[in-house]
């Protein structure tokens, strides 16, 4: 086990890369999908079962945990790893994105953001310094800079102002983070869909220096085509030898396209959240188990899947427990969707290592086009 945070690339295929992030709490195989554990739990999953799907790292959330149960209480109880019984790496977001998407009444300034809790209306403040302190109290292994995710659409002027404030906040985040061997601080590139601004942001982050870099400001409603247009140049503006994390992405085909464009790390609520609404990901596309067409179907969700849902239950059963709003429905569908995502990532890693990513991607799309999900 290393006491340092290291990233080693083991193979490349075009712009795609596969490698390993080594941390004191364990290794992360890249390209990696990181399940979201917002309130110190991946909903409907026990941590050992999240690990069983193949996940090497989980995500936590500064915004949610600072409101409830508070970072100070989690720290007093031994930190987030002990608190949620996950001893492998945890990445936490810095909170700004969630404030803008969840909180009531908020005021932005150069200092940071003040807002009212969506839980009880109490007043709170987040600044780069406070965000670093919260993430330190939580004990997260990968800390994200406090930034503003520029809303989409934004004019060039709005985007430039927002990005430049995020870069000043990145400076303050780096200063407040301090010297913490084995822990990593990731910078977040902004600049919306403007190439020159993405370049300016990347240069500023490189100047400051981070252990990893995120492409922020995407998956905010711009659509896949525009996202891929940005990814055609933005990732490669970031240091080649450090992990690149595309925040909030995404659907399986978003991930495949982003891996082809040089992204190493992903997070998305889709597999867990949509699982609870009956949406199921399979190699032949997406189905919704709520549909009456499944009520007599004895087949598993996906014949190639090794998860408990596919090994022991029929579509008919899963339809029944979903319709009956049984708790096991959320458990089995979440497990299956997370397993599907992890199997997709291990397929991508193997394909890059073998130098035949193009074949993998062609098969991925062809299988989904077969229909008959
Ligand atoms: C769904 N789309 C989406 N686009 C995002 C852009 C940004 C961005 O530009 N800056 C930051 N800081 N976060 C972003 C997030 C949240 C990702 C997250 C959620 C939960 C836990 C850990 C991490 C985003 N999510």
mmCIF file of C-alpha atoms and ligand atoms in Angstrom:
data_model
loop_
_atom_site.group_PDB
_atom_site.id
_atom_site.type_symbol
_atom_site.label_atom_id
_atom_site.label_comp_id
_atom_site.label_asym_id
_atom_site.label_seq_id
_atom_site.Cartn_x
_atom_site.Cartn_y
_atom_site.Cartn_z
ATOM 1 C CA UNK A 1 0.000 0.000 0.000
ATOM 2 C CA UNK A 2 1.310 3.404 -0.883
ATOM 3 C CA UNK A 3 1.197 6.403 1.450
ATOM 4 C CA UNK A 4 1.110 8.694 -1.587
ATOM 5 C CA UNK A 5 -1.393 9.556 -4.300
ATOM 6 C CA UNK A 6 -0.041 8.237 -7.641
ATOM 7 C CA UNK A 7 -1.422 7.786 -11.165
ATOM 8 C CA UNK A 8 0.164 5.445 -13.697
ATOM 9 C CA UNK A 9 -1.099 4.971 -17.258
ATOM 10 C CA UNK A 10 -0.713 1.376 -18.481
ATOM 11 C CA UNK A 11 -2.042 1.568 -22.043
ATOM 12 C CA UNK A 12 -3.497 3.949 -24.615
ATOM 13 C CA UNK A 13 -5.719 3.455 -27.652
ATOM 14 C CA UNK A 14 -6.114 6.650 -29.645
ATOM 15 C CA UNK A 15 -6.975 9.345 -27.106
ATOM 16 C CA UNK A 16 -8.347 6.773 -24.634
ATOM 17 C CA UNK A 17 -6.211 5.670 -21.668
ATOM 18 C CA UNK A 18 -6.322 2.956 -19.052
ATOM 19 C CA UNK A 19 -4.347 3.002 -15.807
ATOM 20 C CA UNK A 20 -4.361 2.931 -12.024
ATOM 21 C CA UNK A 21 -4.751 5.612 -9.366
ATOM 22 C CA UNK A 22 -2.981 4.415 -6.230
ATOM 23 C CA UNK A 23 -4.089 5.872 -2.864
ATOM 24 C CA UNK A 24 -3.372 4.882 0.765
ATOM 25 C CA UNK A 25 -6.919 3.479 0.972
ATOM 26 C CA UNK A 26 -6.733 1.414 -2.203
ATOM 27 C CA UNK A 27 -6.318 1.470 -5.973
ATOM 28 C CA UNK A 28 -8.756 2.853 -8.554
ATOM 29 C CA UNK A 29 -8.776 1.183 -11.991
ATOM 30 C CA UNK A 30 -9.370 3.705 -14.777
ATOM 31 C CA UNK A 31 -11.493 4.401 -16.713
ATOM 32 C CA UNK A 32 -13.544 4.310 -13.487
ATOM 33 C CA UNK A 33 -17.225 4.742 -12.683
ATOM 34 C CA UNK A 34 -17.845 6.157 -9.190
ATOM 35 C CA UNK A 35 -21.262 5.390 -7.633
ATOM 36 C CA UNK A 36 -22.820 8.386 -5.861
ATOM 37 C CA UNK A 37 -23.337 7.977 -2.105
ATOM 38 C CA UNK A 38 -24.817 11.434 -1.455
ATOM 39 C CA UNK A 39 -25.969 11.138 2.185
ATOM 40 C CA UNK A 40 -23.305 8.614 3.253
ATOM 41 C CA UNK A 41 -25.055 5.760 1.517
ATOM 42 C CA UNK A 42 -25.452 4.453 -2.010
ATOM 43 C CA UNK A 43 -29.233 4.255 -1.794
ATOM 44 C CA UNK A 44 -30.656 0.719 -1.382
ATOM 45 C CA UNK A 45 -27.150 -0.802 -1.304
ATOM 46 C CA UNK A 46 -24.941 -2.153 1.498
ATOM 47 C CA UNK A 47 -21.289 -1.031 1.022
ATOM 48 C CA UNK A 48 -20.044 -4.614 0.632
ATOM 49 C CA UNK A 49 -22.503 -5.084 -2.207
ATOM 50 C CA UNK A 50 -21.355 -1.879 -3.903
ATOM 51 C CA UNK A 51 -17.842 -3.340 -3.703
ATOM 52 C CA UNK A 52 -19.147 -6.617 -5.155
ATOM 53 C CA UNK A 53 -20.272 -4.777 -8.289
ATOM 54 C CA UNK A 54 -16.604 -3.813 -8.857
ATOM 55 C CA UNK A 55 -16.577 -0.229 -7.578
ATOM 56 C CA UNK A 56 -13.159 0.963 -6.339
ATOM 57 C CA UNK A 57 -14.312 4.395 -5.102
ATOM 58 C CA UNK A 58 -17.532 6.114 -3.934
ATOM 59 C CA UNK A 59 -18.713 9.721 -4.044
ATOM 60 C CA UNK A 60 -19.906 11.745 -1.078
ATOM 61 C CA UNK A 61 -21.417 15.193 -0.983
ATOM 62 C CA UNK A 62 -20.213 18.226 0.993
ATOM 63 C CA UNK A 63 -23.562 20.032 0.609
ATOM 64 C CA UNK A 64 -25.723 17.226 1.992
ATOM 65 C CA UNK A 65 -23.349 16.117 4.756
ATOM 66 C CA UNK A 66 -22.643 19.646 6.030
ATOM 67 C CA UNK A 67 -26.384 20.126 6.544
ATOM 68 C CA UNK A 68 -27.035 16.681 7.998
ATOM 69 C CA UNK A 69 -25.455 15.198 10.127
ATOM 70 C CA UNK A 70 -22.723 17.965 9.792
ATOM 71 C CA UNK A 71 -19.046 17.425 9.034
ATOM 72 C CA UNK A 72 -18.099 18.032 12.677
ATOM 73 C CA UNK A 73 -20.305 15.137 13.871
ATOM 74 C CA UNK A 74 -18.910 12.764 11.215
ATOM 75 C CA UNK A 75 -15.371 13.786 12.193
ATOM 76 C CA UNK A 76 -16.149 13.177 15.888
ATOM 77 C CA UNK A 77 -17.399 9.701 14.928
ATOM 78 C CA UNK A 78 -14.169 8.804 13.119
ATOM 79 C CA UNK A 79 -14.730 10.229 9.645
ATOM 80 C CA UNK A 80 -16.890 9.294 6.677
ATOM 81 C CA UNK A 81 -15.156 5.964 5.913
ATOM 82 C CA UNK A 82 -15.863 4.609 9.401
ATOM 83 C CA UNK A 83 -19.283 6.268 9.562
ATOM 84 C CA UNK A 84 -20.546 4.594 6.333
ATOM 85 C CA UNK A 85 -18.444 1.414 6.571
ATOM 86 C CA UNK A 86 -16.549 1.949 3.288
ATOM 87 C CA UNK A 87 -12.777 1.668 3.780
ATOM 88 C CA UNK A 88 -11.761 2.305 0.170
ATOM 89 C CA UNK A 89 -11.284 5.737 -1.490
ATOM 90 C CA UNK A 90 -14.011 8.399 -1.306
ATOM 91 C CA UNK A 91 -14.239 11.510 -3.517
ATOM 92 C CA UNK A 92 -16.380 14.405 -2.310
ATOM 93 C CA UNK A 93 -17.719 17.264 -4.363
ATOM 94 C CA UNK A 94 -17.085 20.758 -3.008
ATOM 95 C CA UNK A 95 -20.758 21.707 -2.585
ATOM 96 C CA UNK A 96 -21.169 24.627 -4.984
ATOM 97 C CA UNK A 97 -22.960 22.630 -7.643
ATOM 98 C CA UNK A 98 -25.485 21.240 -5.141
ATOM 99 C CA UNK A 99 -26.112 24.652 -3.553
ATOM 100 C CA UNK A 100 -27.130 26.005 -6.959
ATOM 101 C CA UNK A 101 -29.304 22.994 -7.788
ATOM 102 C CA UNK A 102 -30.869 22.274 -4.388
ATOM 103 C CA UNK A 103 -30.802 25.084 -1.831
ATOM 104 C CA UNK A 104 -33.302 27.864 -1.275
ATOM 105 C CA UNK A 105 -32.488 31.576 -1.222
ATOM 106 C CA UNK A 106 -28.806 32.028 -1.988
ATOM 107 C CA UNK A 107 -26.400 34.922 -2.401
ATOM 108 C CA UNK A 108 -23.186 34.681 -4.408
ATOM 109 C CA UNK A 109 -20.183 36.932 -3.828
ATOM 110 C CA UNK A 110 -16.418 36.896 -4.340
ATOM 111 C CA UNK A 111 -16.207 35.430 -0.828
ATOM 112 C CA UNK A 112 -18.433 32.436 -1.600
ATOM 113 C CA UNK A 113 -22.124 31.583 -1.344
ATOM 114 C CA UNK A 114 -24.650 31.924 1.472
ATOM 115 C CA UNK A 115 -27.786 29.815 1.246
ATOM 116 C CA UNK A 116 -30.720 28.355 3.132
ATOM 117 C CA UNK A 117 -30.863 24.635 3.799
ATOM 118 C CA UNK A 118 -33.424 22.735 1.697
ATOM 119 C CA UNK A 119 -33.965 20.574 4.785
ATOM 120 C CA UNK A 120 -34.869 23.106 7.513
ATOM 121 C CA UNK A 121 -34.313 26.555 6.015
ATOM 122 C CA UNK A 122 -31.317 27.300 8.278
ATOM 123 C CA UNK A 123 -28.671 29.699 6.923
ATOM 124 C CA UNK A 124 -25.249 28.435 5.814
ATOM 125 C CA UNK A 125 -22.136 29.698 4.042
ATOM 126 C CA UNK A 126 -19.747 27.916 1.699
ATOM 127 C CA UNK A 127 -16.408 29.428 0.750
ATOM 128 C CA UNK A 128 -13.325 27.750 -0.711
ATOM 129 C CA UNK A 129 -11.832 27.674 2.792
ATOM 130 C CA UNK A 130 -14.948 26.244 4.468
ATOM 131 C CA UNK A 131 -15.358 23.637 1.694
ATOM 132 C CA UNK A 132 -11.756 22.456 2.193
ATOM 133 C CA UNK A 133 -12.345 22.250 5.952
ATOM 134 C CA UNK A 134 -15.554 20.221 5.533
ATOM 135 C CA UNK A 135 -13.914 17.788 3.107
ATOM 136 C CA UNK A 136 -10.956 17.411 5.500
ATOM 137 C CA UNK A 137 -13.314 16.709 8.433
ATOM 138 C CA UNK A 138 -15.097 14.091 6.296
ATOM 139 C CA UNK A 139 -11.722 12.518 5.549
ATOM 140 C CA UNK A 140 -12.317 12.216 1.804
ATOM 141 C CA UNK A 141 -9.337 10.988 -0.225
ATOM 142 C CA UNK A 142 -10.038 13.113 -3.297
ATOM 143 C CA UNK A 143 -11.175 16.671 -2.566
ATOM 144 C CA UNK A 144 -12.753 18.888 -5.245
ATOM 145 C CA UNK A 145 -12.007 22.610 -5.520
ATOM 146 C CA UNK A 146 -14.825 24.964 -4.580
ATOM 147 C CA UNK A 147 -16.095 26.273 -7.908
ATOM 148 C CA UNK A 148 -19.125 27.655 -9.652
ATOM 149 C CA UNK A 149 -20.575 25.314 -12.277
ATOM 150 C CA UNK A 150 -21.399 27.855 -14.975
ATOM 151 C CA UNK A 151 -25.091 27.493 -15.889
ATOM 152 C CA UNK A 152 -25.969 26.509 -19.482
ATOM 153 C CA UNK A 153 -26.587 28.417 -21.650
ATOM 154 C CA UNK A 154 -24.345 31.310 -20.715
ATOM 155 C CA UNK A 155 -23.175 34.229 -22.827
ATOM 156 C CA UNK A 156 -19.414 34.462 -23.459
ATOM 157 C CA UNK A 157 -19.242 37.353 -20.991
ATOM 158 C CA UNK A 158 -21.192 35.499 -18.265
ATOM 159 C CA UNK A 159 -19.104 32.374 -18.810
ATOM 160 C CA UNK A 160 -15.821 34.290 -18.666
ATOM 161 C CA UNK A 161 -16.752 36.038 -15.401
ATOM 162 C CA UNK A 162 -17.905 32.766 -13.858
ATOM 163 C CA UNK A 163 -14.814 30.845 -14.957
ATOM 164 C CA UNK A 164 -12.416 33.516 -13.731
ATOM 165 C CA UNK A 165 -14.095 33.558 -10.311
ATOM 166 C CA UNK A 166 -13.805 29.755 -10.168
ATOM 167 C CA UNK A 167 -10.089 30.087 -10.954
ATOM 168 C CA UNK A 168 -9.621 32.566 -8.067
ATOM 169 C CA UNK A 169 -11.535 30.100 -5.884
ATOM 170 C CA UNK A 170 -9.261 27.300 -7.143
ATOM 171 C CA UNK A 171 -6.274 29.328 -5.881
ATOM 172 C CA UNK A 172 -7.920 29.769 -2.490
ATOM 173 C CA UNK A 173 -8.878 26.071 -2.395
ATOM 174 C CA UNK A 174 -5.271 25.040 -3.061
ATOM 175 C CA UNK A 175 -3.990 27.398 -0.331
ATOM 176 C CA UNK A 176 -6.570 26.208 2.208
ATOM 177 C CA UNK A 177 -6.060 22.504 1.383
ATOM 178 C CA UNK A 178 -2.539 22.599 2.808
ATOM 179 C CA UNK A 179 0.074 19.857 2.696
ATOM 180 C CA UNK A 180 -1.742 16.504 3.032
ATOM 181 C CA UNK A 181 0.358 13.583 1.679
ATOM 182 C CA UNK A 182 -1.827 10.730 0.405
ATOM 183 C CA UNK A 183 -4.780 13.048 -0.131
ATOM 184 C CA UNK A 184 -5.536 14.713 -3.479
ATOM 185 C CA UNK A 185 -7.029 18.037 -4.505
ATOM 186 C CA UNK A 186 -8.559 18.159 -7.997
ATOM 187 C CA UNK A 187 -8.950 21.385 -9.964
ATOM 188 C CA UNK A 188 -12.124 21.884 -12.040
ATOM 189 C CA UNK A 189 -11.969 23.371 -15.551
ATOM 190 C CA UNK A 190 -14.786 25.712 -16.502
ATOM 191 C CA UNK A 191 -15.369 27.888 -19.598
ATOM 192 C CA UNK A 192 -18.703 26.463 -20.766
ATOM 193 C CA UNK A 193 -18.657 25.759 -24.533
ATOM 194 C CA UNK A 194 -16.034 28.422 -25.380
ATOM 195 C CA UNK A 195 -12.693 26.951 -26.482
ATOM 196 C CA UNK A 196 -10.588 29.966 -25.596
ATOM 197 C CA UNK A 197 -12.082 30.061 -22.094
ATOM 198 C CA UNK A 198 -11.516 26.320 -21.607
ATOM 199 C CA UNK A 199 -7.864 26.945 -22.555
ATOM 200 C CA UNK A 200 -7.527 29.896 -20.159
ATOM 201 C CA UNK A 201 -9.053 27.819 -17.363
ATOM 202 C CA UNK A 202 -6.760 24.844 -18.045
ATOM 203 C CA UNK A 203 -3.686 27.088 -18.077
ATOM 204 C CA UNK A 204 -4.651 28.690 -14.760
ATOM 205 C CA UNK A 205 -5.232 25.287 -13.140
ATOM 206 C CA UNK A 206 -1.938 23.924 -14.495
ATOM 207 C CA UNK A 207 -0.148 27.011 -13.065
ATOM 208 C CA UNK A 208 -1.620 26.342 -9.612
ATOM 209 C CA UNK A 209 -0.962 22.585 -9.879
ATOM 210 C CA UNK A 210 -3.341 19.812 -8.806
ATOM 211 C CA UNK A 211 -3.160 16.031 -8.295
ATOM 212 C CA UNK A 212 -6.000 15.602 -10.790
ATOM 213 C CA UNK A 213 -8.239 17.682 -13.017
ATOM 214 C CA UNK A 214 -11.981 17.671 -13.657
ATOM 215 C CA UNK A 215 -13.875 18.896 -16.694
ATOM 216 C CA UNK A 216 -16.700 20.827 -15.049
ATOM 217 C CA UNK A 217 -19.619 22.797 -16.436
ATOM 218 C CA UNK A 218 -20.946 19.938 -18.570
ATOM 219 C CA UNK A 219 -23.929 17.566 -18.264
ATOM 220 C CA UNK A 220 -25.945 20.675 -17.438
ATOM 221 C CA UNK A 221 -28.436 20.455 -20.315
ATOM 222 C CA UNK A 222 -26.159 21.140 -23.275
ATOM 223 C CA UNK A 223 -26.914 17.735 -24.839
ATOM 224 C CA UNK A 224 -24.567 14.988 -25.991
ATOM 225 C CA UNK A 225 -23.530 16.559 -29.288
ATOM 226 C CA UNK A 226 -22.399 19.835 -27.728
ATOM 227 C CA UNK A 227 -20.764 17.945 -24.829
ATOM 228 C CA UNK A 228 -18.758 15.829 -27.283
ATOM 229 C CA UNK A 229 -17.808 18.973 -29.234
ATOM 230 C CA UNK A 230 -16.263 20.385 -26.029
ATOM 231 C CA UNK A 231 -14.670 17.022 -25.184
ATOM 232 C CA UNK A 232 -13.051 17.011 -28.626
ATOM 233 C CA UNK A 233 -10.566 19.566 -27.230
ATOM 234 C CA UNK A 234 -11.052 20.249 -23.480
ATOM 235 C CA UNK A 235 -9.589 17.109 -21.815
ATOM 236 C CA UNK A 236 -6.322 17.388 -23.703
ATOM 237 C CA UNK A 237 -5.804 20.928 -22.438
ATOM 238 C CA UNK A 238 -5.320 19.305 -19.011
ATOM 239 C CA UNK A 239 -2.026 17.645 -17.944
ATOM 240 C CA UNK A 240 -1.665 14.288 -19.723
ATOM 241 C CA UNK A 241 -0.127 12.469 -16.764
ATOM 242 C CA UNK A 242 -2.886 13.246 -14.267
ATOM 243 C CA UNK A 243 -6.401 11.762 -13.914
ATOM 244 C CA UNK A 244 -9.166 13.541 -15.855
ATOM 245 C CA UNK A 245 -12.636 13.454 -14.261
ATOM 246 C CA UNK A 246 -15.776 14.384 -16.248
ATOM 247 C CA UNK A 247 -18.282 15.472 -13.588
ATOM 248 C CA UNK A 248 -21.878 14.219 -13.698
ATOM 249 C CA UNK A 249 -21.565 11.904 -16.713
ATOM 250 C CA UNK A 250 -23.535 9.987 -17.622
ATOM 251 C CA UNK A 251 -25.579 7.642 -19.793
ATOM 252 C CA UNK A 252 -23.633 4.569 -21.030
ATOM 253 C CA UNK A 253 -23.135 6.027 -24.520
ATOM 254 C CA UNK A 254 -21.988 9.349 -22.987
ATOM 255 C CA UNK A 255 -19.327 7.442 -21.035
ATOM 256 C CA UNK A 256 -18.160 5.428 -24.066
ATOM 257 C CA UNK A 257 -17.790 8.618 -26.140
ATOM 258 C CA UNK A 258 -16.017 10.464 -23.316
ATOM 259 C CA UNK A 259 -13.549 7.578 -22.757
ATOM 260 C CA UNK A 260 -12.733 7.772 -26.477
ATOM 261 C CA UNK A 261 -11.974 11.481 -25.915
ATOM 262 C CA UNK A 262 -9.524 10.914 -23.033
ATOM 263 C CA UNK A 263 -11.632 10.920 -19.822
ATOM 264 C CA UNK A 264 -10.576 8.618 -16.933
ATOM 265 C CA UNK A 265 -13.247 9.088 -14.210
ATOM 266 C CA UNK A 266 -17.042 9.388 -14.163
ATOM 267 C CA UNK A 267 -19.872 9.878 -11.669
ATOM 268 C CA UNK A 268 -23.602 9.794 -12.281
ATOM 269 C CA UNK A 269 -26.761 9.248 -10.219
ATOM 270 C CA UNK A 270 -28.457 7.629 -13.245
ATOM 271 C CA UNK A 271 -27.869 3.900 -12.512
ATOM 272 C CA UNK A 272 -29.012 4.191 -8.885
ATOM 273 C CA UNK A 273 -31.729 6.845 -9.214
ATOM 274 C CA UNK A 274 -33.261 5.406 -12.404
ATOM 275 C CA UNK A 275 -33.133 1.903 -10.887
ATOM 276 C CA UNK A 276 -35.562 3.073 -8.221
ATOM 277 C CA UNK A 277 -37.935 4.274 -10.971
ATOM 278 C CA UNK A 278 -37.844 0.907 -12.744
ATOM 279 C CA UNK A 279 -35.397 1.873 -15.494
ATOM 280 C CA UNK A 280 -32.989 -0.991 -16.252
ATOM 281 C CA UNK A 281 -29.797 -0.866 -18.318
ATOM 282 C CA UNK A 282 -28.997 -3.942 -20.426
ATOM 283 C CA UNK A 283 -26.480 -4.695 -23.175
ATOM 284 C CA UNK A 284 -29.349 -4.442 -25.672
ATOM 285 C CA UNK A 285 -30.551 -1.069 -24.406
ATOM 286 C CA UNK A 286 -32.830 0.296 -21.698
ATOM 287 C CA UNK A 287 -36.168 -1.151 -20.524
ATOM 288 C CA UNK A 288 -38.642 -0.121 -17.846
ATOM 289 C CA UNK A 289 -39.671 -3.083 -15.695
ATOM 290 C CA UNK A 290 -42.961 -1.295 -14.876
ATOM 291 C CA UNK A 291 -44.232 -2.082 -18.397
ATOM 292 C CA UNK A 292 -46.954 -4.775 -18.440
ATOM 293 C CA UNK A 293 -45.082 -6.623 -21.217
ATOM 294 C CA UNK A 294 -42.748 -8.038 -18.528
ATOM 295 C CA UNK A 295 -45.390 -9.612 -16.292
ATOM 296 C CA UNK A 296 -45.118 -13.127 -17.766
ATOM 297 C CA UNK A 297 -41.501 -12.997 -18.893
ATOM 298 C CA UNK A 298 -39.397 -15.724 -17.216
ATOM 299 C CA UNK A 299 -36.106 -14.421 -18.669
ATOM 300 C CA UNK A 300 -33.463 -12.524 -16.650
ATOM 301 C CA UNK A 301 -32.913 -8.820 -17.314
ATOM 302 C CA UNK A 302 -29.627 -9.515 -19.122
ATOM 303 C CA UNK A 303 -28.349 -13.035 -19.910
ATOM 304 C CA UNK A 304 -24.710 -11.884 -19.655
ATOM 305 C CA UNK A 305 -25.044 -10.228 -16.225
ATOM 306 C CA UNK A 306 -23.717 -11.927 -13.057
ATOM 307 C CA UNK A 307 -25.650 -9.791 -10.541
ATOM 308 C CA UNK A 308 -28.135 -11.388 -8.073
ATOM 309 C CA UNK A 309 -31.119 -9.962 -9.968
ATOM 310 C CA UNK A 310 -30.039 -11.651 -13.222
ATOM 311 C CA UNK A 311 -28.839 -14.856 -11.519
ATOM 312 C CA UNK A 312 -31.940 -15.570 -9.418
ATOM 313 C CA UNK A 313 -34.962 -13.580 -10.612
ATOM 314 C CA UNK A 314 -37.174 -13.277 -13.680
ATOM 315 C CA UNK A 315 -38.403 -10.111 -15.312
ATOM 316 C CA UNK A 316 -41.867 -11.210 -14.204
ATOM 317 C CA UNK A 317 -40.785 -11.229 -10.563
ATOM 318 C CA UNK A 318 -39.013 -7.878 -10.856
ATOM 319 C CA UNK A 319 -42.128 -6.442 -12.524
ATOM 320 C CA UNK A 320 -44.244 -7.761 -9.652
ATOM 321 C CA UNK A 321 -42.099 -6.389 -6.818
ATOM 322 C CA UNK A 322 -41.753 -3.033 -8.577
ATOM 323 C CA UNK A 323 -45.500 -2.741 -9.068
ATOM 324 C CA UNK A 324 -46.022 -3.801 -5.432
ATOM 325 C CA UNK A 325 -43.473 -1.149 -4.341
ATOM 326 C CA UNK A 326 -41.537 -3.778 -2.446
ATOM 327 C CA UNK A 327 -38.174 -2.620 -1.013
ATOM 328 C CA UNK A 328 -36.388 -5.530 -2.723
ATOM 329 C CA UNK A 329 -37.234 -3.896 -6.042
ATOM 330 C CA UNK A 330 -34.939 -0.918 -5.346
ATOM 331 C CA UNK A 331 -32.255 -3.255 -4.009
ATOM 332 C CA UNK A 332 -32.201 -5.591 -7.035
ATOM 333 C CA UNK A 333 -32.596 -2.930 -9.747
ATOM 334 C CA UNK A 334 -29.934 -0.668 -8.201
ATOM 335 C CA UNK A 335 -27.532 -3.585 -7.844
ATOM 336 C CA UNK A 336 -28.136 -4.626 -11.449
ATOM 337 C CA UNK A 337 -27.668 -1.121 -12.895
ATOM 338 C CA UNK A 338 -24.472 -0.530 -10.906
ATOM 339 C CA UNK A 339 -23.205 -3.945 -12.046
ATOM 340 C CA UNK A 340 -24.009 -3.036 -15.669
ATOM 341 C CA UNK A 341 -22.007 0.219 -15.325
ATOM 342 C CA UNK A 342 -19.024 -1.540 -13.718
ATOM 343 C CA UNK A 343 -19.076 -4.252 -16.402
ATOM 344 C CA UNK A 344 -19.082 -1.502 -19.046
ATOM 345 C CA UNK A 345 -16.019 0.123 -17.402
ATOM 346 C CA UNK A 346 -14.112 -3.181 -17.144
ATOM 347 C CA UNK A 347 -14.931 -3.875 -20.791
ATOM 348 C CA UNK A 348 -13.577 -0.449 -21.759
ATOM 349 C CA UNK A 349 -10.399 -0.957 -19.676
ATOM 350 C CA UNK A 350 -9.757 -4.376 -21.261
ATOM 351 C CA UNK A 351 -10.410 -3.073 -24.776
ATOM 352 C CA UNK A 352 -7.985 -0.156 -24.351
ATOM 353 C CA UNK A 353 -5.356 -2.527 -22.887
ATOM 354 C CA UNK A 354 -5.823 -4.841 -25.900
ATOM 355 C CA UNK A 355 -5.728 -1.936 -28.367
ATOM 356 C CA UNK A 356 -9.148 -2.774 -29.840
ATOM 357 C CA UNK A 357 -11.368 -0.069 -28.378
ATOM 358 C CA UNK A 358 -12.827 0.572 -31.845
ATOM 359 C CA UNK A 359 -14.193 -2.982 -31.978
ATOM 360 C CA UNK A 360 -15.600 -2.725 -28.444
ATOM 361 C CA UNK A 361 -17.380 0.540 -29.309
ATOM 362 C CA UNK A 362 -18.776 -0.888 -32.550
ATOM 363 C CA UNK A 363 -20.121 -3.944 -30.674
ATOM 364 C CA UNK A 364 -21.506 -1.691 -27.913
ATOM 365 C CA UNK A 365 -23.571 0.283 -30.420
ATOM 366 C CA UNK A 366 -24.514 -2.699 -32.614
ATOM 367 C CA UNK A 367 -25.860 -4.711 -29.645
ATOM 368 C CA UNK A 368 -27.998 -1.782 -28.529
ATOM 369 C CA UNK A 369 -29.388 -1.475 -32.036
ATOM 370 C CA UNK A 370 -30.654 -5.072 -32.062
ATOM 371 C CA UNK A 371 -33.774 -4.054 -30.140
ATOM 372 C CA UNK A 372 -35.803 -6.790 -28.414
ATOM 373 C CA UNK A 373 -34.650 -5.529 -25.018
HETATM 374 C C1 LIG B 1 -25.189 15.880 -13.434
HETATM 375 N N1 LIG B 1 -24.325 16.824 -14.106
HETATM 376 C C2 LIG B 1 -23.324 17.443 -13.449
HETATM 377 N N2 LIG B 1 -22.566 18.401 -14.022
HETATM 378 C C3 LIG B 1 -21.708 18.827 -13.050
HETATM 379 C C4 LIG B 1 -20.746 19.840 -13.059
HETATM 380 C C5 LIG B 1 -20.052 20.116 -11.864
HETATM 381 C C6 LIG B 1 -19.086 21.216 -11.809
HETATM 382 O O1 LIG B 1 -18.822 21.963 -12.794
HETATM 383 N N3 LIG B 1 -18.495 21.450 -10.613
HETATM 384 C C7 LIG B 1 -18.745 20.664 -9.500
HETATM 385 N N4 LIG B 1 -18.085 20.974 -8.357
HETATM 386 N N5 LIG B 1 -19.617 19.623 -9.508
HETATM 387 C C8 LIG B 1 -20.294 19.350 -10.676
HETATM 388 C C9 LIG B 1 -21.262 18.305 -10.678
HETATM 389 C C10 LIG B 1 -21.555 17.459 -9.446
HETATM 390 C C11 LIG B 1 -20.803 16.129 -9.506
HETATM 391 C C12 LIG B 1 -20.925 15.356 -8.201
HETATM 392 C C13 LIG B 1 -22.176 15.055 -7.654
HETATM 393 C C14 LIG B 1 -22.258 14.359 -6.454
HETATM 394 C C15 LIG B 1 -21.122 13.953 -5.779
HETATM 395 C C16 LIG B 1 -19.876 14.249 -6.316
HETATM 396 C C17 LIG B 1 -19.774 14.948 -7.538
HETATM 397 C C18 LIG B 1 -21.961 18.071 -11.874
HETATM 398 N N6 LIG B 1 -22.981 17.200 -12.145
#
